[in-house]
Tab-separated table of C-alpha atoms in Angstrom:
chain	number	residue	atom	x	y	z
A	1191	UNK	CA	-27.699	-15.086	31.663
A	1192	UNK	CA	-26.994	-16.925	28.066
A	1193	UNK	CA	-27.343	-13.747	25.478
A	1194	UNK	CA	-28.505	-14.337	22.372
A	1195	UNK	CA	-27.118	-13.771	19.106
A	1196	UNK	CA	-26.967	-10.147	18.458
A	1197	UNK	CA	-27.194	-9.042	21.497
A	1198	UNK	CA	-24.027	-6.523	22.566
A	1199	UNK	CA	-24.944	-4.503	25.198
A	1200	UNK	CA	-24.096	-0.630	24.422
A	1201	UNK	CA	-24.044	-1.767	20.657
A	1202	UNK	CA	-20.099	-3.035	20.701
A	1203	UNK	CA	-19.284	-4.073	17.407
A	1204	UNK	CA	-22.886	-3.622	15.869
A	1205	UNK	CA	-22.496	-1.935	12.652
A	1206	UNK	CA	-25.001	0.061	12.339
A	1207	UNK	CA	-24.830	2.172	9.213
A	1208	UNK	CA	-22.094	2.596	7.171
A	1209	UNK	CA	-20.409	6.622	6.405
A	1210	UNK	CA	-17.687	7.934	3.822
A	1211	UNK	CA	-17.105	9.884	6.243
A	1212	UNK	CA	-13.949	9.420	8.592
A	1213	UNK	CA	-12.922	5.649	10.106
A	1214	UNK	CA	-10.531	4.790	12.746
A	1215	UNK	CA	-8.680	1.861	12.437
A	1216	UNK	CA	-7.597	0.515	15.958
A	1217	UNK	CA	-5.939	-1.540	15.314
A	1218	UNK	CA	-3.361	0.223	13.144
A	1219	UNK	CA	-4.741	3.366	15.566
A	1220	UNK	CA	-4.979	5.184	12.385
A	1221	UNK	CA	-7.924	8.265	12.343
A	1222	UNK	CA	-9.109	9.127	8.787
A	1223	UNK	CA	-11.361	12.242	7.283
A	1224	UNK	CA	-12.622	10.863	3.991
A	1225	UNK	CA	-9.229	8.652	2.945
A	1226	UNK	CA	-6.750	11.684	4.204
A	1227	UNK	CA	-4.585	10.469	7.549
A	1228	UNK	CA	-5.227	12.869	10.866
A	1229	UNK	CA	-1.713	13.593	10.644
A	1230	UNK	CA	-1.192	14.815	7.173
A	1231	UNK	CA	-4.398	17.128	8.225
A	1232	UNK	CA	-2.920	18.752	10.867
A	1233	UNK	CA	-0.080	19.300	8.479
A	1234	UNK	CA	-1.453	20.871	5.874
A	1235	UNK	CA	-4.582	21.580	6.777
A	1236	UNK	CA	-7.415	23.987	8.124
A	1237	UNK	CA	-10.356	23.368	9.950
A	1238	UNK	CA	-12.167	25.345	7.332
A	1239	UNK	CA	-10.484	23.064	4.463
A	1240	UNK	CA	-11.817	20.778	6.320
A	1241	UNK	CA	-15.887	22.124	7.029
A	1242	UNK	CA	-15.289	21.675	3.373
A	1243	UNK	CA	-14.198	18.240	3.063
A	1244	UNK	CA	-15.763	17.069	5.642
A	1245	UNK	CA	-19.347	18.840	4.462
A	1246	UNK	CA	-18.754	18.857	0.646
A	1247	UNK	CA	-16.514	14.521	0.430
A	1248	UNK	CA	-13.942	16.622	-1.816
A	1249	UNK	CA	-11.594	18.641	-0.955
A	1250	UNK	CA	-11.766	22.735	-1.958
A	1251	UNK	CA	-10.770	24.586	-4.604
A	1252	UNK	CA	-9.306	27.598	-3.767
A	1253	UNK	CA	-12.792	29.922	-4.545
A	1254	UNK	CA	-14.311	26.995	-3.092
A	1255	UNK	CA	-12.407	27.498	0.074
A	1256	UNK	CA	-12.485	30.990	-0.096
A	1257	UNK	CA	-16.642	30.955	0.133
A	1258	UNK	CA	-16.381	28.927	2.468
A	1259	UNK	CA	-14.130	30.572	4.832
A	1260	UNK	CA	-16.422	33.757	3.205
A	1261	UNK	CA	-19.866	31.596	5.092
A	1262	UNK	CA	-18.186	30.660	8.302
A	1263	UNK	CA	-17.506	34.298	8.837
A	1264	UNK	CA	-20.566	36.103	7.955
A	1265	UNK	CA	-22.453	33.768	10.067
A	1266	UNK	CA	-20.200	34.275	13.481
A	1267	UNK	CA	-23.433	36.786	14.888
A	1268	UNK	CA	-26.365	35.541	17.070
A	1269	UNK	CA	-30.216	36.613	16.814
A	1270	UNK	CA	-31.187	38.766	19.767
A	1271	UNK	CA	-32.707	35.986	20.953
A	1272	UNK	CA	-30.231	33.069	21.221
A	1273	UNK	CA	-28.410	35.829	23.301
A	1274	UNK	CA	-30.977	36.620	25.824
A	1275	UNK	CA	-31.218	32.501	25.977
A	1276	UNK	CA	-27.476	32.675	27.096
A	1277	UNK	CA	-26.803	36.031	29.288
A	1278	UNK	CA	-30.239	35.259	31.026
A	1279	UNK	CA	-28.314	31.695	32.593
A	1280	UNK	CA	-27.437	31.001	36.317
A	1281	UNK	CA	-23.871	32.125	36.237
A	1282	UNK	CA	-23.716	28.611	37.732
A	1283	UNK	CA	-24.716	26.405	35.089
A	1284	UNK	CA	-22.118	24.074	33.353
A	1285	UNK	CA	-21.441	25.710	29.758
A	1286	UNK	CA	-23.246	22.484	27.858
A	1287	UNK	CA	-26.125	23.034	29.742
A	1288	UNK	CA	-25.898	26.480	28.172
A	1289	UNK	CA	-25.214	25.015	24.634
A	1290	UNK	CA	-27.675	23.200	24.657
A	1291	UNK	CA	-29.826	24.974	25.527
A	1292	UNK	CA	-28.887	27.693	22.980
A	1293	UNK	CA	-29.192	25.290	20.541
A	1294	UNK	CA	-32.746	25.036	20.898
A	1295	UNK	CA	-32.931	28.510	20.204
A	1296	UNK	CA	-30.151	28.373	17.492
A	1297	UNK	CA	-33.813	26.217	15.822
A	1298	UNK	CA	-36.350	28.293	16.262
A	1299	UNK	CA	-36.179	29.609	13.018
A	1300	UNK	CA	-35.209	25.300	11.298
A	1301	UNK	CA	-38.543	24.605	9.121
A	1302	UNK	CA	-38.566	21.317	7.771
A	1303	UNK	CA	-36.512	19.682	6.252
A	1304	UNK	CA	-36.100	18.809	3.193
A	1305	UNK	CA	-33.245	15.154	3.372
A	1306	UNK	CA	-31.547	15.262	0.044
A	1307	UNK	CA	-31.475	18.972	-0.543
A	1308	UNK	CA	-28.018	19.407	-0.184
A	1309	UNK	CA	-26.851	23.085	-0.744
A	1310	UNK	CA	-29.507	24.585	1.801
A	1311	UNK	CA	-28.490	21.338	4.608
A	1312	UNK	CA	-24.589	21.847	3.876
A	1313	UNK	CA	-25.514	25.937	4.251
A	1314	UNK	CA	-27.519	25.353	8.166
A	1315	UNK	CA	-24.800	23.322	9.189
A	1316	UNK	CA	-22.385	26.362	7.865
A	1317	UNK	CA	-24.063	28.839	9.705
A	1318	UNK	CA	-24.486	26.260	12.888
A	1319	UNK	CA	-20.929	25.750	13.142
A	1320	UNK	CA	-19.802	29.966	13.093
A	1321	UNK	CA	-22.361	30.300	15.495
A	1322	UNK	CA	-21.897	27.520	17.628
A	1323	UNK	CA	-18.271	29.202	17.987
A	1324	UNK	CA	-19.638	32.762	19.074
A	1325	UNK	CA	-22.469	30.172	21.921
A	1326	UNK	CA	-19.626	29.341	23.789
A	1327	UNK	CA	-17.318	32.787	23.403
A	1328	UNK	CA	-20.177	33.940	25.153
A	1329	UNK	CA	-21.541	31.762	27.837
A	1330	UNK	CA	-17.039	31.875	29.258
A	1331	UNK	CA	-17.201	35.488	28.983
A	1332	UNK	CA	-20.684	35.628	31.273
A	1333	UNK	CA	-19.292	32.798	33.893
A	1334	UNK	CA	-16.428	35.038	33.718
A	1335	UNK	CA	-18.479	38.599	33.991
A	1336	UNK	CA	-17.078	39.998	30.927
A	1337	UNK	CA	-18.574	41.445	28.373
A	1338	UNK	CA	-19.859	39.762	25.705
A	1339	UNK	CA	-16.639	40.579	22.179
A	1340	UNK	CA	-17.996	40.970	18.662
A	1341	UNK	CA	-15.947	38.869	15.956
A	1342	UNK	CA	-13.856	40.379	13.953
A	1343	UNK	CA	-14.118	38.955	9.658
A	1344	UNK	CA	-11.057	39.586	9.584
A	1345	UNK	CA	-9.595	36.464	11.149
A	1346	UNK	CA	-9.257	33.049	10.721
A	1347	UNK	CA	-12.771	30.686	12.865
A	1348	UNK	CA	-9.445	28.830	15.132
A	1349	UNK	CA	-8.166	32.968	15.397
A	1350	UNK	CA	-11.375	34.449	16.100
A	1351	UNK	CA	-13.060	32.152	18.409
A	1352	UNK	CA	-9.789	32.758	20.700
A	1353	UNK	CA	-10.141	36.516	19.980
A	1354	UNK	CA	-13.746	36.557	21.670
A	1355	UNK	CA	-12.913	33.427	24.188
A	1356	UNK	CA	-10.055	36.407	25.087
A	1357	UNK	CA	-10.327	39.922	24.363
A	1358	UNK	CA	-7.593	39.455	22.355
A	1359	UNK	CA	-5.735	38.614	18.738
A	1360	UNK	CA	-4.000	35.314	19.475
A	1361	UNK	CA	-0.286	34.777	17.580
A	1362	UNK	CA	0.284	33.186	14.683
A	1363	UNK	CA	1.938	30.548	16.930
A	1364	UNK	CA	-1.212	29.597	18.781
A	1365	UNK	CA	-3.394	30.287	16.595
A	1366	UNK	CA	-2.487	27.437	13.859
A	1367	UNK	CA	-2.990	25.763	17.538
A	1368	UNK	CA	-4.898	25.946	18.112
A	1369	UNK	CA	-6.868	25.586	14.853
A	1370	UNK	CA	-4.878	21.876	14.316
A	1371	UNK	CA	-7.049	21.318	17.784
A	1372	UNK	CA	-9.918	21.925	16.297
A	1373	UNK	CA	-8.959	19.729	13.396
A	1374	UNK	CA	-8.078	16.891	15.498
A	1375	UNK	CA	-11.554	16.834	17.997
A	1376	UNK	CA	-14.006	17.829	14.458
A	1377	UNK	CA	-14.694	13.822	13.794
A	1378	UNK	CA	-13.895	10.624	15.089
A	1379	UNK	CA	-17.529	7.878	13.981
A	1380	UNK	CA	-19.563	6.864	15.719
A	1381	UNK	CA	-18.763	8.084	18.296
A	1382	UNK	CA	-21.953	8.070	21.341
A	1383	UNK	CA	-22.789	12.393	20.314
A	1384	UNK	CA	-22.927	10.744	16.308
A	1385	UNK	CA	-24.882	8.558	17.376
A	1386	UNK	CA	-26.931	10.117	19.142
A	1387	UNK	CA	-26.795	13.209	17.134
A	1388	UNK	CA	-27.701	10.633	12.881
A	1389	UNK	CA	-31.116	8.935	15.676
A	1390	UNK	CA	-32.573	12.530	16.320
A	1391	UNK	CA	-32.383	13.635	12.746
A	1392	UNK	CA	-34.160	10.387	11.192
A	1393	UNK	CA	-36.647	11.027	12.604
A	1394	UNK	CA	-35.596	13.559	10.362
A	1395	UNK	CA	-35.844	16.444	12.779
A	1396	UNK	CA	-33.910	19.904	11.699
A	1397	UNK	CA	-29.895	19.443	11.740
A	1398	UNK	CA	-29.995	22.661	14.871
A	1399	UNK	CA	-32.013	19.807	17.082
A	1400	UNK	CA	-30.718	17.344	16.177
A	1401	UNK	CA	-26.792	18.664	17.384
A	1402	UNK	CA	-28.842	20.066	20.588
A	1403	UNK	CA	-28.941	16.859	21.200
A	1404	UNK	CA	-25.180	15.810	20.486
A	1405	UNK	CA	-24.060	18.450	22.611
A	1406	UNK	CA	-25.888	16.404	25.865
A	1407	UNK	CA	-25.202	13.807	24.919
A	1408	UNK	CA	-21.162	15.202	24.632
A	1409	UNK	CA	-21.537	16.587	28.497
A	1410	UNK	CA	-21.168	13.671	30.001
A	1411	UNK	CA	-18.463	12.548	31.656
A	1412	UNK	CA	-17.526	9.763	29.483
A	1413	UNK	CA	-18.101	11.159	26.622
A	1414	UNK	CA	-16.770	14.979	26.448
A	1415	UNK	CA	-15.411	16.174	30.033
A	1416	UNK	CA	-12.083	13.470	30.105
A	1417	UNK	CA	-9.410	16.661	29.611
A	1418	UNK	CA	-10.777	18.119	32.220
A	1419	UNK	CA	-10.736	15.706	34.546
A	1420	UNK	CA	-6.400	14.382	33.066
A	1421	UNK	CA	-5.629	18.308	34.286
A	1422	UNK	CA	-7.783	17.739	38.237
A	1423	UNK	CA	-5.715	13.841	38.662
A	1424	UNK	CA	-2.318	16.117	37.568
A	1425	UNK	CA	-3.291	18.800	39.960
A	1426	UNK	CA	-4.457	15.922	42.481
A	1427	UNK	CA	-1.022	14.672	42.190
A	1428	UNK	CA	0.681	17.150	43.675
A	1429	UNK	CA	4.006	17.292	41.785
A	1430	UNK	CA	6.431	15.586	39.275
A	1431	UNK	CA	7.767	14.481	42.740
A	1432	UNK	CA	5.355	12.524	43.681
A	1433	UNK	CA	3.841	11.452	39.596
A	1434	UNK	CA	5.791	8.091	39.897
A	1435	UNK	CA	4.717	6.883	42.866
A	1436	UNK	CA	1.247	7.701	42.139
A	1437	UNK	CA	0.839	5.932	38.675
A	1438	UNK	CA	2.632	2.272	40.989
A	1439	UNK	CA	-0.156	3.898	44.136
A	1440	UNK	CA	-2.736	3.781	40.378
A	1441	UNK	CA	-1.193	0.881	39.457
A	1442	UNK	CA	-1.336	-1.516	42.252
A	1443	UNK	CA	-4.999	-0.325	42.948
A	1444	UNK	CA	-6.353	-0.524	39.901
A	1445	UNK	CA	-8.124	3.208	39.961
A	1446	UNK	CA	-8.140	5.219	36.866
A	1447	UNK	CA	-6.042	7.515	35.254
A	1448	UNK	CA	-7.325	9.927	33.151
A	1449	UNK	CA	-6.516	9.637	29.443
A	1450	UNK	CA	-5.525	6.779	29.293
A	1451	UNK	CA	-7.006	3.770	27.623
A	1452	UNK	CA	-10.307	3.930	24.729
A	1453	UNK	CA	-13.125	1.907	24.239
A	1454	UNK	CA	-11.625	1.751	19.662
A	1455	UNK	CA	-8.171	2.103	20.099
A	1456	UNK	CA	-5.339	-0.303	21.054
A	1457	UNK	CA	-2.352	0.919	20.427
A	1458	UNK	CA	-1.498	5.074	20.598
A	1459	UNK	CA	-4.755	7.180	19.852
A	1460	UNK	CA	-2.967	9.378	16.193
A	1461	UNK	CA	-4.397	12.554	17.579
A	1462	UNK	CA	-1.873	12.411	21.370
A	1463	UNK	CA	0.777	12.544	19.717
A	1464	UNK	CA	0.166	15.575	17.682
A	1465	UNK	CA	-0.711	17.194	20.292
A	1466	UNK	CA	1.465	15.627	22.302
A	1467	UNK	CA	4.562	17.793	19.957
A	1468	UNK	CA	2.737	21.142	20.600
A	1469	UNK	CA	1.899	21.202	23.867
A	1470	UNK	CA	5.660	20.476	24.536
A	1471	UNK	CA	6.498	23.298	21.847
A	1472	UNK	CA	4.806	25.733	23.608
A	1473	UNK	CA	5.202	24.814	27.463
A	1474	UNK	CA	8.865	25.584	25.498
A	1475	UNK	CA	7.763	28.609	24.485
A	1476	UNK	CA	6.612	29.828	27.871
A	1477	UNK	CA	9.151	28.804	30.570
A	1478	UNK	CA	8.164	31.696	32.987
A	1479	UNK	CA	4.933	29.895	33.125
A	1480	UNK	CA	5.862	27.213	36.014
A	1481	UNK	CA	2.960	26.263	37.072
A	1482	UNK	CA	2.352	25.464	33.691
A	1483	UNK	CA	5.763	23.540	33.040
A	1484	UNK	CA	4.934	21.192	36.437
A	1485	UNK	CA	1.305	19.784	34.681
A	1486	UNK	CA	3.526	19.527	32.043
A	1487	UNK	CA	6.263	17.515	33.724
A	1488	UNK	CA	3.760	15.626	35.612
A	1489	UNK	CA	1.874	14.324	32.900
A	1490	UNK	CA	4.993	13.469	31.110
A	1491	UNK	CA	6.500	10.950	33.591
A	1492	UNK	CA	2.507	9.574	34.388
A	1493	UNK	CA	2.789	9.027	30.606
A	1494	UNK	CA	6.577	7.510	30.792
A	1495	UNK	CA	6.119	4.818	33.320
A	1496	UNK	CA	1.930	4.043	32.407
A	1497	UNK	CA	4.121	2.905	29.706
A	1498	UNK	CA	6.597	1.680	31.003
A	1499	UNK	CA	5.147	-0.207	33.669
A	1500	UNK	CA	1.924	-2.368	31.751
A	1501	UNK	CA	4.794	-3.059	28.844
A	1502	UNK	CA	6.432	-5.109	32.092
A	1503	UNK	CA	3.077	-6.983	32.851
A	1504	UNK	CA	0.869	-7.332	30.561
A	1505	UNK	CA	1.223	-7.420	25.327
A	1506	UNK	CA	-1.942	-5.343	24.944
A	1507	UNK	CA	-1.759	-2.401	27.455
A	1508	UNK	CA	-3.591	0.390	27.139
A	1509	UNK	CA	-2.422	4.415	25.654
A	1510	UNK	CA	-3.453	7.754	26.108
A	1511	UNK	CA	-5.747	9.043	24.137
A	1512	UNK	CA	-5.999	12.406	23.056
A	1513	UNK	CA	-7.796	13.836	26.465
A	1514	UNK	CA	-4.658	12.821	27.911
A	1515	UNK	CA	-2.701	16.359	27.068
A	1516	UNK	CA	-5.142	18.785	25.004
A	1517	UNK	CA	-6.393	19.914	28.061
A	1518	UNK	CA	-3.223	20.584	29.253
A	1519	UNK	CA	-2.824	22.486	25.813
A	1520	UNK	CA	-5.377	24.754	26.168
A	1521	UNK	CA	-4.763	25.972	29.882
A	1522	UNK	CA	-1.247	27.037	28.592
A	1523	UNK	CA	-3.549	29.612	26.214
A	1524	UNK	CA	-4.933	30.585	28.826
A	1525	UNK	CA	-8.078	28.680	28.687
A	1526	UNK	CA	-10.261	27.630	31.737
A	1527	UNK	CA	-10.629	23.652	32.040
A	1528	UNK	CA	-14.560	24.241	31.902
A	1529	UNK	CA	-14.592	25.455	28.945
A	1530	UNK	CA	-13.004	22.819	27.409
A	1531	UNK	CA	-15.076	20.194	26.011
A	1532	UNK	CA	-17.810	22.746	24.865
A	1533	UNK	CA	-14.796	23.648	22.791
A	1534	UNK	CA	-14.404	20.683	22.218
A	1535	UNK	CA	-18.153	20.736	20.364
A	1536	UNK	CA	-16.921	23.842	18.519
A	1537	UNK	CA	-14.339	21.192	16.866
A	1538	UNK	CA	-17.675	18.004	16.238
A	1539	UNK	CA	-19.949	20.118	15.692
A	1540	UNK	CA	-18.930	19.091	11.551
A	1541	UNK	CA	-18.856	15.802	12.613
A	1542	UNK	CA	-22.097	15.986	13.752
A	1543	UNK	CA	-23.554	18.010	10.297
A	1544	UNK	CA	-21.912	15.903	8.130
A	1545	UNK	CA	-22.981	12.974	9.354
A	1546	UNK	CA	-26.360	14.117	9.336
A	1547	UNK	CA	-26.407	15.757	5.894
A	1548	UNK	CA	-24.516	11.781	4.960
A	1549	UNK	CA	-26.936	10.171	6.446
A	1550	UNK	CA	-30.202	12.418	5.003
A	1551	UNK	CA	-29.690	11.416	1.948
A	1552	UNK	CA	-30.722	7.497	2.530
A	1553	UNK	CA	-32.795	8.015	4.883
A	1554	UNK	CA	-34.221	5.470	7.298
A	1555	UNK	CA	-35.202	5.668	11.130
A	1556	UNK	CA	-33.042	3.660	13.972
A	1557	UNK	CA	-35.469	1.556	15.403
A	1558	UNK	CA	-33.319	-0.835	17.529
A	1559	UNK	CA	-34.118	-4.122	18.880
A	1560	UNK	CA	-34.353	-5.033	22.708
A	1561	UNK	CA	-33.719	-7.940	24.183
A	1562	UNK	CA	-36.264	-8.124	26.902
A	1563	UNK	CA	-35.776	-9.582	31.179
A	1564	UNK	CA	-39.043	-8.911	31.920
A	1565	UNK	CA	-41.533	-11.164	33.127
A	1566	UNK	CA	-43.899	-12.393	30.752
A	1567	UNK	CA	-47.464	-13.827	32.938
A	1568	UNK	CA	-47.191	-11.104	34.658
A	1569	UNK	CA	-51.342	-10.003	36.430
A	1570	UNK	CA	-52.633	-7.103	38.520
A	1571	UNK	CA	-53.258	-8.585	41.689
A	1572	UNK	CA	-56.794	-6.751	43.380
């Protein structure tokens, strides 16, 4: 079948809109937020600072950073009706479905959208960012049969989330690693969930409803759940000693190796480099955790063997992406794998909101054309 000019399955390569929030430079293996390289952000910034930058488009002053930090802390508590939605979910429900339901409930009191009212929209985004983290922690504890934990307002966003999840205030090193992990996942230009958020918001649906749709997009296994599958892959391999043979068999049979390959990057995902360095540091600190040590060693051998073997056969080969190392890092922090994708949303809500607020400044409803391939001269048969 001959494709029409401009037709692109899945919109691959189609420029749908303009943005200044972030850019993936796939050929160079580079990711920037508002022009700043992700490596520099990971080294020097915090979740609170990047939330301000993405939402407002400029770096905060000390006073502005203190204000957004205070605003995030003040918004952590959930309305009672949202707590009821979370608490009434069956324990068998996937946390992403609970999260999407809670997001819809958070939209109950959202009024009509005022597209160019940046202050109101940013305030809504800050409140949603804070409350989404509380929803994820509460849903996780419900599933594990544990009581919900109220937030501690003296803690940072990353520290408080880990505290609400586990009941223990994290040490500074792990809190910083988790903060960096959130930074790495905050935005990634027009990925599937961000595009879904923009499409919904382009109808002038409110910000929270639009984010609820983005959560639904993120729940799909082709988008948000890959890091969970990487750990399942490591478990299925069994031990580090079996990893090299497993890779050879996977390549011979053209089996999918989870955590390798990306729709945009044509070299190493820059986020993967940062995550691997943090994981190695945490593994070194937790030598007594033999299972975690074995998981890391298995992944290391899979990683090195894949690159070694692929480089022999082709010039342009696939590289590990952000998901390859992130799950192992979270697991070593005591986080269950079923919570990995909701944690993705804890970070990405900032990016979703930033894209929506940006788009509303010059909004136009998305209405792509379709390539019709059905009959054109059919009739009712009696």
